[in-house]
Short mmCIF file of C-alpha atoms and ligand atoms in Angstrom, two decimals:
data_model
loop_
_atom_site.label_atom_id
_atom_site.label_comp_id
_atom_site.label_asym_id
_atom_site.label_seq_id
_atom_site.Cartn_x
_atom_site.Cartn_y
_atom_site.Cartn_z
CA MET A 1 6.58 -16.53 23.62
CA ARG A 2 3.88 -17.29 26.19
CA LEU A 3 2.33 -14.42 28.10
CA ASP A 4 3.90 -15.42 31.43
CA GLN A 5 7.37 -15.16 29.89
CA PHE A 6 7.18 -11.42 29.21
CA PRO A 7 8.40 -8.77 31.67
CA GLU A 8 5.74 -8.23 34.26
CA GLU A 9 5.23 -4.52 33.71
CA ILE A 10 4.41 -5.07 30.02
CA ARG A 11 2.20 -8.14 30.39
CA SER A 12 -1.02 -6.31 31.19
CA HIS A 13 -0.69 -4.26 27.98
CA LEU A 14 0.04 -7.11 25.60
CA ILE A 15 -3.43 -8.48 24.97
CA PRO A 16 -5.70 -5.54 24.29
CA GLU A 17 -9.24 -5.34 25.61
CA PRO A 18 -11.83 -3.47 23.56
CA GLY A 19 -11.68 0.19 24.57
CA GLY A 20 -11.88 3.75 23.38
CA GLU A 21 -14.85 5.48 21.85
CA LEU A 22 -14.78 5.50 18.08
CA ILE A 23 -17.08 7.82 16.15
CA TYR A 24 -17.35 8.98 12.57
CA ARG A 25 -16.36 12.59 12.29
CA CYS A 26 -17.41 14.67 9.29
CA LEU A 27 -14.59 16.70 7.79
CA SER A 28 -16.96 19.41 6.49
CA CYS A 29 -19.64 20.08 9.07
CA HIS A 30 -17.76 18.44 11.98
CA ALA A 31 -20.84 16.44 12.99
CA GLU A 32 -20.13 13.21 14.84
CA HIS A 33 -22.02 10.01 14.14
CA SER A 34 -22.25 6.68 15.93
CA ILE A 35 -20.34 3.75 14.45
CA GLU A 36 -23.26 1.44 15.21
CA SER A 37 -24.55 1.95 11.70
CA LEU A 38 -22.65 1.55 8.47
CA LEU A 39 -21.99 5.05 7.19
CA TYR A 40 -19.98 6.07 4.16
CA THR A 41 -20.76 9.77 4.03
CA CYS A 42 -22.09 12.30 6.52
CA PRO A 43 -25.91 12.01 6.80
CA ASP A 44 -26.05 15.77 7.46
CA CYS A 45 -23.96 17.15 4.62
CA GLY A 46 -22.79 14.28 2.41
CA SER A 47 -19.07 14.81 2.99
CA VAL A 48 -16.51 12.09 3.69
CA LEU A 49 -15.80 10.90 7.21
CA LEU A 50 -12.82 9.84 9.27
CA LEU A 51 -12.95 7.64 12.33
CA HIS A 52 -11.90 9.34 15.54
CA ASP A 53 -11.34 7.94 19.01
CA ARG A 54 -12.84 10.38 21.49
CA ARG A 55 -10.66 8.88 24.18
CA PHE A 56 -7.44 8.90 22.15
CA GLU A 57 -5.70 11.14 24.69
CA ARG A 58 -5.59 8.25 27.16
CA HIS A 59 -2.76 6.72 25.11
CA LYS A 60 -0.47 9.58 26.10
CA ALA A 61 -0.42 8.42 29.71
CA ILE A 62 1.30 5.19 28.66
CA GLY A 63 4.09 7.09 26.91
CA GLY A 64 5.87 6.60 23.63
CA GLU A 65 8.62 4.35 24.91
CA THR A 66 6.24 1.93 26.56
CA TRP A 67 4.17 1.78 23.38
CA GLN A 68 7.30 0.88 21.44
CA ARG A 69 7.96 -1.98 23.82
CA ILE A 70 4.35 -3.14 23.67
CA PHE A 71 4.48 -3.37 19.87
CA ASP A 72 7.89 -5.01 19.88
CA TYR A 73 6.86 -7.62 22.45
CA ARG A 74 3.55 -8.21 20.68
CA ARG A 75 5.58 -9.34 17.70
CA MET A 76 6.58 -12.40 19.73
CA LEU A 77 3.04 -13.49 20.59
CA LYS A 78 1.41 -16.35 18.71
CA ILE A 79 -2.10 -14.90 18.75
CA PRO A 80 -3.36 -14.66 15.12
CA ALA A 81 -5.55 -11.60 15.78
CA LEU A 82 -2.43 -9.68 16.83
CA LYS A 83 -0.23 -10.82 13.96
CA GLY A 84 -1.64 -8.46 11.32
CA ILE A 85 -2.82 -4.87 11.39
CA TYR A 86 -4.22 -5.29 14.91
CA ARG A 87 -0.77 -5.49 16.42
CA TYR A 88 -1.52 -1.77 16.71
CA HIS A 89 -5.01 -2.46 18.06
CA GLU A 90 -5.31 0.68 20.18
CA PHE A 91 -4.52 2.84 17.12
CA ILE A 92 -6.31 0.78 14.46
CA GLY A 93 -9.63 -0.30 15.91
CA PRO A 94 -9.72 -0.09 19.69
CA VAL A 95 -13.39 -1.05 19.93
CA ILE A 96 -12.95 -4.32 18.01
CA PRO A 97 -12.67 -7.38 20.29
CA LEU A 98 -9.93 -9.75 19.18
CA ASP A 99 -12.44 -12.51 18.45
CA SER A 100 -14.02 -10.34 15.76
CA VAL A 101 -10.73 -9.81 13.96
CA VAL A 102 -10.45 -11.37 10.52
CA TYR A 103 -6.77 -12.14 9.97
CA LEU A 104 -5.66 -13.58 6.65
CA GLY A 105 -1.95 -12.86 6.86
CA GLU A 106 -2.05 -9.18 5.90
CA GLY A 107 0.47 -6.55 6.88
CA HIS A 108 4.07 -6.72 8.07
CA THR A 109 5.25 -6.76 4.50
CA PRO A 110 8.99 -6.90 3.85
CA VAL A 111 11.12 -3.78 3.74
CA VAL A 112 13.91 -4.54 1.28
CA GLU A 113 16.90 -2.30 0.76
CA ALA A 114 17.84 -1.57 -2.84
CA ASN A 115 21.23 -2.81 -4.02
CA GLY A 116 24.15 -0.47 -4.63
CA ILE A 117 23.55 -0.14 -8.37
CA LEU A 118 19.93 0.89 -7.94
CA GLN A 119 20.63 3.29 -5.07
CA GLU A 120 23.27 4.93 -7.20
CA LYS A 121 20.84 5.33 -10.09
CA ALA A 122 18.20 6.73 -7.76
CA GLY A 123 20.71 9.02 -6.06
CA ILE A 124 19.56 8.14 -2.55
CA ARG A 125 19.50 5.28 -0.07
CA PHE A 126 16.11 3.63 -0.24
CA PHE A 127 14.04 0.59 0.63
CA TYR A 128 11.02 -0.85 -1.09
CA LYS A 129 8.17 -1.85 1.18
CA ASN A 130 6.55 -4.69 -0.73
CA ASP A 131 2.85 -4.38 -0.13
CA GLY A 132 2.34 -6.75 -3.03
CA GLN A 133 3.19 -9.48 -0.54
CA ASN A 134 -0.20 -9.12 1.11
CA PRO A 135 -2.68 -12.02 0.69
CA SER A 136 -4.46 -10.67 -2.41
CA ALA A 137 -1.23 -9.10 -3.62
CA SER A 138 -1.97 -5.45 -2.87
CA PHE A 139 -2.11 -3.09 0.11
CA LYS A 140 -5.91 -3.05 -0.11
CA ASP A 141 -5.91 -6.07 2.23
CA ARG A 142 -4.94 -3.80 5.12
CA GLY A 143 -8.09 -1.72 4.78
CA MET A 144 -10.21 -4.73 4.01
CA ALA A 145 -9.07 -6.55 7.16
CA SER A 146 -10.23 -3.51 9.12
CA ALA A 147 -13.55 -3.04 7.29
CA LEU A 148 -14.50 -6.73 7.46
CA SER A 149 -13.42 -7.13 11.08
CA TYR A 150 -15.72 -4.22 11.88
CA ILE A 151 -18.63 -5.76 9.97
CA ASN A 152 -17.93 -9.04 11.75
CA PHE A 153 -18.09 -7.12 15.03
CA LEU A 154 -21.46 -5.57 14.08
CA ILE A 155 -22.80 -9.03 13.26
CA GLN A 156 -21.54 -10.47 16.54
CA GLN A 157 -23.11 -7.57 18.44
CA GLY A 158 -26.42 -8.25 16.70
CA LEU A 159 -26.36 -4.73 15.23
CA VAL A 160 -26.78 -6.07 11.72
CA ASP A 161 -28.02 -9.48 10.71
CA GLN A 162 -27.43 -9.57 6.99
CA VAL A 163 -24.62 -7.85 5.22
CA LEU A 164 -24.09 -7.67 1.52
CA SER A 165 -20.42 -7.28 0.97
CA ILE A 166 -20.21 -5.41 -2.27
CA CYS A 167 -17.79 -3.35 -4.15
CA ALA A 168 -17.95 -1.93 -7.63
CA SER A 169 -14.37 -2.41 -8.67
CA THR A 170 -12.72 -4.84 -11.00
CA GLY A 171 -9.27 -4.45 -9.57
CA ASP A 172 -7.35 -4.79 -6.34
CA THR A 173 -10.20 -3.62 -4.11
CA SER A 174 -12.62 -6.31 -5.23
CA ALA A 175 -9.95 -9.00 -4.99
CA ALA A 176 -9.29 -8.02 -1.39
CA ALA A 177 -13.01 -7.69 -0.61
CA ALA A 178 -13.74 -11.17 -1.98
CA LEU A 179 -11.00 -12.69 0.12
CA TYR A 180 -12.01 -11.13 3.43
CA ALA A 181 -15.77 -11.37 2.92
CA ALA A 182 -15.38 -15.14 2.56
CA TYR A 183 -14.63 -15.25 6.28
CA LEU A 184 -18.03 -13.86 7.25
CA LYS A 185 -19.75 -16.75 5.50
CA PRO A 186 -22.36 -17.88 8.03
CA HIS A 187 -23.99 -14.47 8.11
CA VAL A 188 -23.16 -12.88 4.84
CA LYS A 189 -25.52 -13.12 1.97
CA SER A 190 -23.53 -12.37 -1.12
CA VAL A 191 -25.45 -13.52 -4.15
CA PHE A 192 -23.90 -12.03 -7.21
CA ASP A 193 -27.16 -10.80 -8.76
CA ASP A 194 -28.29 -9.23 -5.49
CA CYS A 195 -24.95 -7.53 -5.18
CA MET A 196 -25.16 -6.15 -8.65
CA LYS A 197 -28.60 -4.67 -7.94
CA VAL A 198 -27.38 -3.03 -4.78
CA VAL A 199 -24.25 -1.76 -6.45
CA GLU A 200 -26.35 -0.34 -9.23
CA ALA A 201 -28.79 1.25 -6.82
CA LEU A 202 -25.93 2.68 -4.79
CA SER A 203 -23.99 3.87 -7.73
CA GLU A 204 -26.95 6.00 -8.80
CA GLN A 205 -26.40 8.03 -5.67
CA TYR A 206 -22.65 7.62 -5.26
CA ASN A 207 -20.01 6.94 -7.83
CA VAL A 208 -18.47 4.41 -5.46
CA ALA A 209 -19.83 1.61 -3.30
CA LEU A 210 -19.51 0.17 0.14
CA LEU A 211 -16.06 -1.31 0.41
CA ASN A 212 -14.02 1.23 -1.45
CA SER A 213 -11.95 3.79 0.35
CA LYS A 214 -14.88 6.15 0.90
CA ASN A 215 -15.42 3.76 3.80
CA ALA A 216 -13.51 5.23 6.74
CA TRP A 217 -12.76 1.76 8.13
CA ARG A 218 -10.60 1.10 5.10
CA ILE A 219 -8.52 4.17 5.89
CA LEU A 220 -8.15 3.08 9.50
CA GLY A 221 -6.71 -0.31 8.51
CA GLN A 222 -4.33 1.21 6.00
CA GLU A 223 -2.76 3.30 8.74
CA SER A 224 -0.95 0.10 9.69
CA TYR A 225 1.43 0.83 6.81
CA SER A 226 2.84 3.81 8.73
CA TYR A 227 2.98 1.94 12.03
CA GLU A 228 4.99 -0.86 10.45
CA ILE A 229 7.48 1.55 8.91
CA ALA A 230 7.95 3.20 12.29
CA GLN A 231 8.47 -0.14 13.99
CA ASP A 232 10.76 -1.58 11.29
CA PHE A 233 13.07 1.43 11.62
CA ASP A 234 13.08 1.27 15.41
CA TYR A 235 10.80 4.31 15.56
CA ALA A 236 13.57 6.59 14.22
CA MET A 237 11.82 8.73 11.63
CA ALA A 238 14.30 11.61 11.37
CA ASN A 239 15.66 11.90 7.81
CA LYS A 240 13.09 9.41 6.53
CA VAL A 241 10.96 9.95 3.44
CA VAL A 242 7.88 7.85 2.72
CA VAL A 243 6.88 7.74 -0.95
CA VAL A 244 3.38 6.64 -2.00
CA PRO A 245 1.41 6.67 -5.26
CA ILE A 246 -1.96 8.47 -5.23
CA GLY A 247 -5.16 7.37 -6.93
CA ASN A 248 -8.37 7.75 -4.94
CA ALA A 249 -6.09 9.18 -2.22
CA GLY A 250 -7.19 6.77 0.50
CA ASN A 251 -3.71 5.43 0.99
CA ILE A 252 -1.92 8.76 1.43
CA THR A 253 -4.73 9.80 3.80
CA ALA A 254 -4.08 6.73 5.92
CA VAL A 255 -0.30 7.17 5.82
CA MET A 256 -0.53 10.76 7.06
CA ASN A 257 -3.11 9.95 9.72
CA GLY A 258 -1.09 6.99 10.97
CA PHE A 259 2.10 8.96 11.45
CA LEU A 260 0.15 11.80 13.07
CA LYS A 261 -1.32 9.44 15.66
CA PHE A 262 2.04 7.89 16.53
CA PHE A 263 3.54 11.36 16.74
CA ALA A 264 0.77 12.66 19.00
CA VAL A 265 1.47 9.92 21.54
CA GLY A 266 5.25 10.07 21.25
CA VAL A 267 5.75 6.63 19.65
CA ILE A 268 7.78 8.58 17.07
CA ASP A 269 9.36 11.95 17.79
CA THR A 270 9.66 13.16 14.19
CA LEU A 271 7.16 13.15 11.36
CA PRO A 272 8.78 11.65 8.26
CA LYS A 273 8.52 13.49 4.97
CA ILE A 274 5.79 12.20 2.71
CA VAL A 275 5.96 12.37 -1.07
CA GLY A 276 2.72 11.71 -2.96
CA VAL A 277 3.20 10.73 -6.59
CA GLN A 278 0.81 10.95 -9.53
CA SER A 279 1.11 10.16 -13.19
CA ALA A 280 0.81 13.18 -15.47
CA HIS A 281 -2.13 11.26 -17.00
CA ALA A 282 -4.12 11.33 -13.75
CA ASN A 283 -2.80 14.14 -11.56
CA PRO A 284 -5.62 16.17 -9.95
CA VAL A 285 -3.97 16.13 -6.51
CA TYR A 286 -0.65 17.24 -7.93
CA GLN A 287 -2.42 20.00 -9.90
CA TYR A 288 -4.11 21.24 -6.76
CA TYR A 289 -0.87 21.53 -4.81
CA SER A 290 1.12 22.94 -7.73
CA GLN A 291 -0.51 26.26 -6.89
CA PRO A 292 1.93 27.49 -4.22
CA GLU A 293 -0.47 30.01 -2.68
CA GLU A 294 -2.81 28.20 -0.38
CA GLY A 295 -5.67 30.65 -0.77
CA LYS A 296 -5.63 30.28 -4.53
CA ARG A 297 -5.76 26.50 -4.63
CA GLN A 298 -8.80 25.07 -6.28
CA PHE A 299 -9.63 21.46 -6.75
CA VAL A 300 -10.59 20.63 -10.31
CA PRO A 301 -11.54 17.03 -11.18
CA MET A 302 -9.98 15.95 -14.46
CA THR A 303 -10.53 13.51 -17.26
CA VAL A 304 -7.77 10.93 -17.05
CA LYS A 305 -5.68 9.51 -19.87
CA PRO A 306 -4.53 5.87 -20.00
CA SER A 307 -2.00 5.05 -17.31
CA VAL A 308 0.12 2.01 -16.52
CA ALA A 309 -0.48 2.91 -12.87
CA GLN A 310 -3.93 1.57 -13.56
CA ALA A 311 -5.21 1.38 -9.98
CA ALA A 312 -4.39 5.07 -9.57
CA MET A 313 -6.06 6.30 -12.77
CA ILE A 314 -8.57 8.49 -10.98
CA GLY A 315 -9.54 12.03 -11.93
CA ASN A 316 -11.79 12.85 -8.98
CA PRO A 317 -10.33 11.25 -5.85
CA VAL A 318 -12.93 10.55 -3.23
CA SER A 319 -10.50 11.30 -0.38
CA MET A 320 -9.47 14.76 -1.64
CA PRO A 321 -11.15 16.55 1.32
CA ARG A 322 -9.30 14.20 3.68
CA VAL A 323 -6.00 14.98 1.96
CA ILE A 324 -6.53 18.74 2.20
CA HIS A 325 -7.45 18.44 5.88
CA LEU A 326 -4.53 16.16 6.78
CA VAL A 327 -1.79 17.90 4.78
CA ASP A 328 -2.57 21.02 6.80
CA ARG A 329 -2.53 19.15 10.07
CA TYR A 330 0.66 17.27 9.14
CA ASN A 331 2.62 20.36 8.18
CA GLN A 332 1.33 22.20 11.24
CA ALA A 333 2.30 19.38 13.60
CA ALA A 334 5.77 19.23 12.02
CA GLY A 335 6.13 23.01 12.06
CA ARG A 336 7.32 23.03 8.45
CA PRO A 337 6.29 21.60 5.08
CA ARG A 338 6.60 17.82 5.25
CA VAL A 339 4.18 16.65 2.54
CA PHE A 340 5.13 17.08 -1.11
CA PHE A 341 3.48 16.19 -4.38
CA VAL A 342 5.17 15.34 -7.65
CA GLU A 343 4.08 14.11 -11.06
CA VAL A 344 5.85 11.65 -13.31
CA SER A 345 5.52 10.59 -16.93
CA GLU A 346 4.21 7.21 -17.99
CA GLN A 347 7.58 6.56 -19.57
CA ALA A 348 9.38 7.20 -16.28
CA ILE A 349 7.01 4.88 -14.41
CA MET A 350 7.78 1.98 -16.74
CA ASP A 351 11.51 2.69 -16.95
CA TRP A 352 11.89 2.86 -13.16
CA GLN A 353 9.72 -0.19 -12.55
CA LEU A 354 11.78 -2.30 -14.94
CA THR A 355 15.04 -0.91 -13.62
CA ALA A 356 14.00 -1.78 -10.07
CA ASN A 357 12.90 -5.29 -10.98
CA ARG A 358 16.13 -5.96 -12.87
CA ASN A 359 17.79 -5.19 -9.58
CA GLY A 360 15.94 -7.79 -7.58
CA HIS A 361 12.59 -6.18 -6.75
CA ILE A 362 9.01 -7.22 -7.43
CA ALA A 363 7.56 -3.74 -7.87
CA CYS A 364 4.28 -3.23 -9.72
CA THR A 365 3.77 -0.25 -12.00
CA HIS A 366 2.67 1.82 -8.98
CA GLY A 367 5.91 0.85 -7.28
CA GLY A 368 7.65 2.15 -10.41
CA GLU A 369 5.60 5.31 -10.09
CA SER A 370 6.76 5.76 -6.49
CA LEU A 371 10.41 5.33 -7.42
CA ALA A 372 10.08 7.67 -10.39
CA GLY A 373 8.48 10.15 -8.00
CA LEU A 374 11.33 9.86 -5.52
CA HIS A 375 13.71 10.73 -8.33
CA VAL A 376 11.68 13.83 -9.23
CA ALA A 377 11.44 14.85 -5.56
CA LEU A 378 15.23 14.71 -5.37
CA SER A 379 15.67 16.82 -8.48
CA LYS A 380 13.24 19.42 -7.10
CA GLY A 381 15.02 19.56 -3.78
CA PHE A 382 12.02 18.28 -1.75
CA VAL A 383 14.28 15.42 -0.71
CA THR A 384 18.06 15.37 -0.34
CA SER A 385 20.53 12.56 -0.93
CA ASN A 386 21.39 12.26 2.77
CA GLU A 387 17.89 11.10 3.63
CA THR A 388 16.56 7.54 3.46
CA ALA A 389 13.41 6.74 1.53
CA ILE A 390 10.83 4.01 1.98
CA VAL A 391 9.16 3.49 -1.37
CA ASP A 392 5.71 1.91 -1.60
CA SER A 393 5.22 -0.89 -4.09
CA THR A 394 1.48 -1.13 -3.58
CA ALA A 395 0.93 -4.39 -5.47
CA HIS A 396 2.89 -7.36 -6.76
CA ALA A 397 4.70 -7.09 -10.10
CA LEU A 398 2.71 -10.08 -11.41
CA LYS A 399 -0.59 -8.25 -11.04
CA PHE A 400 0.32 -5.67 -13.66
CA SER A 401 2.66 -7.74 -15.81
CA GLY A 402 0.65 -6.98 -18.95
CA PHE A 403 2.31 -3.57 -19.10
CA GLN A 404 5.74 -5.17 -18.97
CA ASP A 405 4.74 -7.36 -21.92
CA MET A 406 3.62 -4.27 -23.86
CA TYR A 407 6.95 -2.64 -23.09
CA PHE A 408 8.99 -5.65 -24.19
CA GLN A 409 6.93 -6.05 -27.36
CA ASN A 410 6.69 -2.33 -28.09
CA SER A 411 2.91 -2.64 -28.27
CA PHE A 412 1.67 0.20 -26.07
CA PRO A 413 -1.42 1.88 -27.53
CA ASP A 414 -0.66 5.51 -28.46
CA GLY A 415 -2.56 6.98 -25.51
CA PHE A 416 0.07 5.79 -23.03
CA ALA A 417 2.98 7.53 -24.77
CA VAL A 418 5.45 4.83 -23.71
CA SER A 419 8.19 3.52 -25.96
CA PRO A 420 10.68 0.92 -24.83
CA ASN A 421 14.25 1.72 -23.95
CA PRO A 422 16.08 -1.18 -25.65
CA ALA A 423 18.42 -1.52 -22.68
CA LEU A 424 15.45 -2.45 -20.49
CA VAL A 425 13.78 -4.88 -22.87
CA ASN A 426 14.22 -8.48 -21.83
CA GLN A 427 13.56 -10.71 -24.80
CA PRO A 428 14.42 -14.40 -24.92
CA ARG A 429 17.25 -14.98 -27.40
CA TYR A 430 16.85 -17.99 -29.65
CA VAL A 431 19.95 -20.17 -29.84
CA HIS A 432 20.06 -22.60 -32.73
CA PRO A 433 23.50 -23.36 -34.22
CA LYS A 434 23.27 -23.51 -38.03
CA ASP A 435 25.04 -26.79 -38.50
CA LEU A 436 23.17 -28.60 -35.74
CA GLU A 437 21.02 -31.33 -37.25
CA GLN A 438 19.30 -32.94 -34.32
CA VAL A 439 17.87 -31.46 -31.14
CA PRO A 440 16.28 -33.45 -28.30
CA ALA A 441 12.53 -33.12 -27.80
CA PRO A 442 10.17 -34.34 -25.04
CA GLY A 443 9.88 -38.14 -25.41
CA LYS A 444 12.47 -38.12 -28.20
CA PRO A 445 15.91 -38.37 -26.66
CA LEU A 446 18.99 -38.34 -28.92
CA ASP A 447 21.54 -41.11 -29.05
CA LYS A 448 24.77 -40.50 -27.19
CA GLU A 449 26.75 -39.17 -30.12
CA ALA A 450 24.08 -36.81 -31.37
CA PHE A 451 23.46 -35.58 -27.84
CA THR A 452 27.14 -34.82 -27.28
CA ALA A 453 27.17 -32.88 -30.55
CA PHE A 454 24.07 -30.97 -29.46
CA VAL A 455 25.58 -29.97 -26.07
CA LYS A 456 28.84 -28.91 -27.66
CA ALA A 457 27.26 -26.85 -30.42
CA VAL A 458 24.75 -25.07 -28.22
CA SER A 459 27.14 -24.31 -25.36
CA GLY A 460 29.73 -23.16 -27.90
CA GLN A 461 27.31 -20.74 -29.50
CA ILE A 462 26.11 -19.35 -26.15
CA ALA A 463 29.74 -18.79 -25.11
CA ALA A 464 30.49 -17.08 -28.42
CA GLU A 465 27.43 -14.81 -28.20
CA LEU A 466 28.30 -13.84 -24.63
CA GLY A 467 32.00 -13.45 -25.40
CA LEU A 468 33.01 -15.86 -22.60
CA ARG A 469 36.67 -16.67 -22.18
CA LYS A 470 37.77 -20.31 -21.99
CA ARG A 471 39.04 -21.51 -18.62
CA ASN A 472 42.68 -22.65 -18.74
C1 PLP B 1 -5.66 1.35 -4.88
C2 PLP B 1 -4.30 1.32 -5.38
C3 PLP B 1 -3.51 2.47 -5.47
C4 PLP B 1 -4.02 3.85 -5.16
O1 PLP B 1 -4.34 4.00 -3.81
P1 PLP B 1 -5.42 5.10 -3.37
O2 PLP B 1 -5.73 4.80 -1.97
O3 PLP B 1 -6.60 4.92 -4.27
O4 PLP B 1 -4.76 6.42 -3.57
C5 PLP B 1 -2.20 2.34 -5.87
N1 PLP B 1 -1.69 1.14 -6.20
C6 PLP B 1 -2.42 0.01 -6.14
C7 PLP B 1 -1.80 -1.28 -6.53
C8 PLP B 1 -3.75 0.06 -5.73
O5 PLP B 1 -4.47 -1.07 -5.69
ZN1 ZN B 2 -21.19 16.64 7.60
#
């Protein structure tokens, strides 16, 4: 729809102007730092940061219902910069002008309801939100769109002239970083050897580099996941449960912060439950919260064991201070416990992933982890069967298909402790009738008689193996 076709009272809100006053806020010493330089940790105390809009309160004047209409109408606009995570511009990156936005088709991933069989197995109504349908096939694109749009903004403001876009990851983060950094081409110097040197130099001081989720801009972009869930369910968050896997804990940080912001302004009137899931092979966040007495909780980094939820195999999550801070705020704002943590076995992750995908989904192993976690949350009573869950499949099934192969071929190394359930193993069955002499091959067709014999023999054997009844 063109701008002049929208209701008059909403028109002035539809195309956002840069606004607000974003600053980095340290979660430990509470110092505030300007966003005009690229910061990853607090210069005063070394702790992690979150981005905060000093003028956030101004959003309350507009009111929750008007915000809902703004986002719903924005959906009809044809402006690329507002088609992705910046549909929620005022909540995602209010200072970023639309012409700095790098949009590659991220966000607004499908929410797909599970079929009856799968819901029955899970014991609850649920939807998968397929974040594997992002451009680089994982949710990391949300954070990367935010981080690179910000860098683009700094370049356009003349605040930086050369940026090395680097990232010391071999997985989903680097795939997303490579994609988005390509759009800063004219200004970005990204020679591989130079990058390696910088990554090395950085990694002497930090165990992580620039574009991983230590970067608060990544968190900001990933908040879009919560905003989309709110919008896709018409902002009705009562009786909703959002289930996410936890690795470095950036994603659950963003999910909590996103819902908190919408709640503060009245875009939603209930905070959904959040269930964070970890594999028993990499479960430091779960361990921390398994101590029920708050005063006795102590964070202990752990040595991880091999996990099929490979992108979440992290023993010392960089966002742990953010999680501790936000779980408190979330539960306080809700007035009751709303964030829960569960652990699942490697076996359960694989079994649930394959069960889901047999029922029409495209969940990655982390999506299997989420679903396994939902099941545990139900059995523990954190969630009840009259609620509705939105389960995060953080990447596409194809990205982690090697684990499915291991499952089907029963070739998991011992460390994983996964053995296949025969009912979930999909192996091709070879059909070759004993008395069949000739089969067609590429470039070698059979004559008519032999071909008829071939069709009859093969279809007959398939029917026999499947126990099909003849039509009368
Ligand atoms: C990064 C990642 C995770 C873990 O997210 P964190 O923000 O590190 O907790 C889970 N699944 C996939 C596919 C990922 O790429
Ligand atoms: Zn500090």
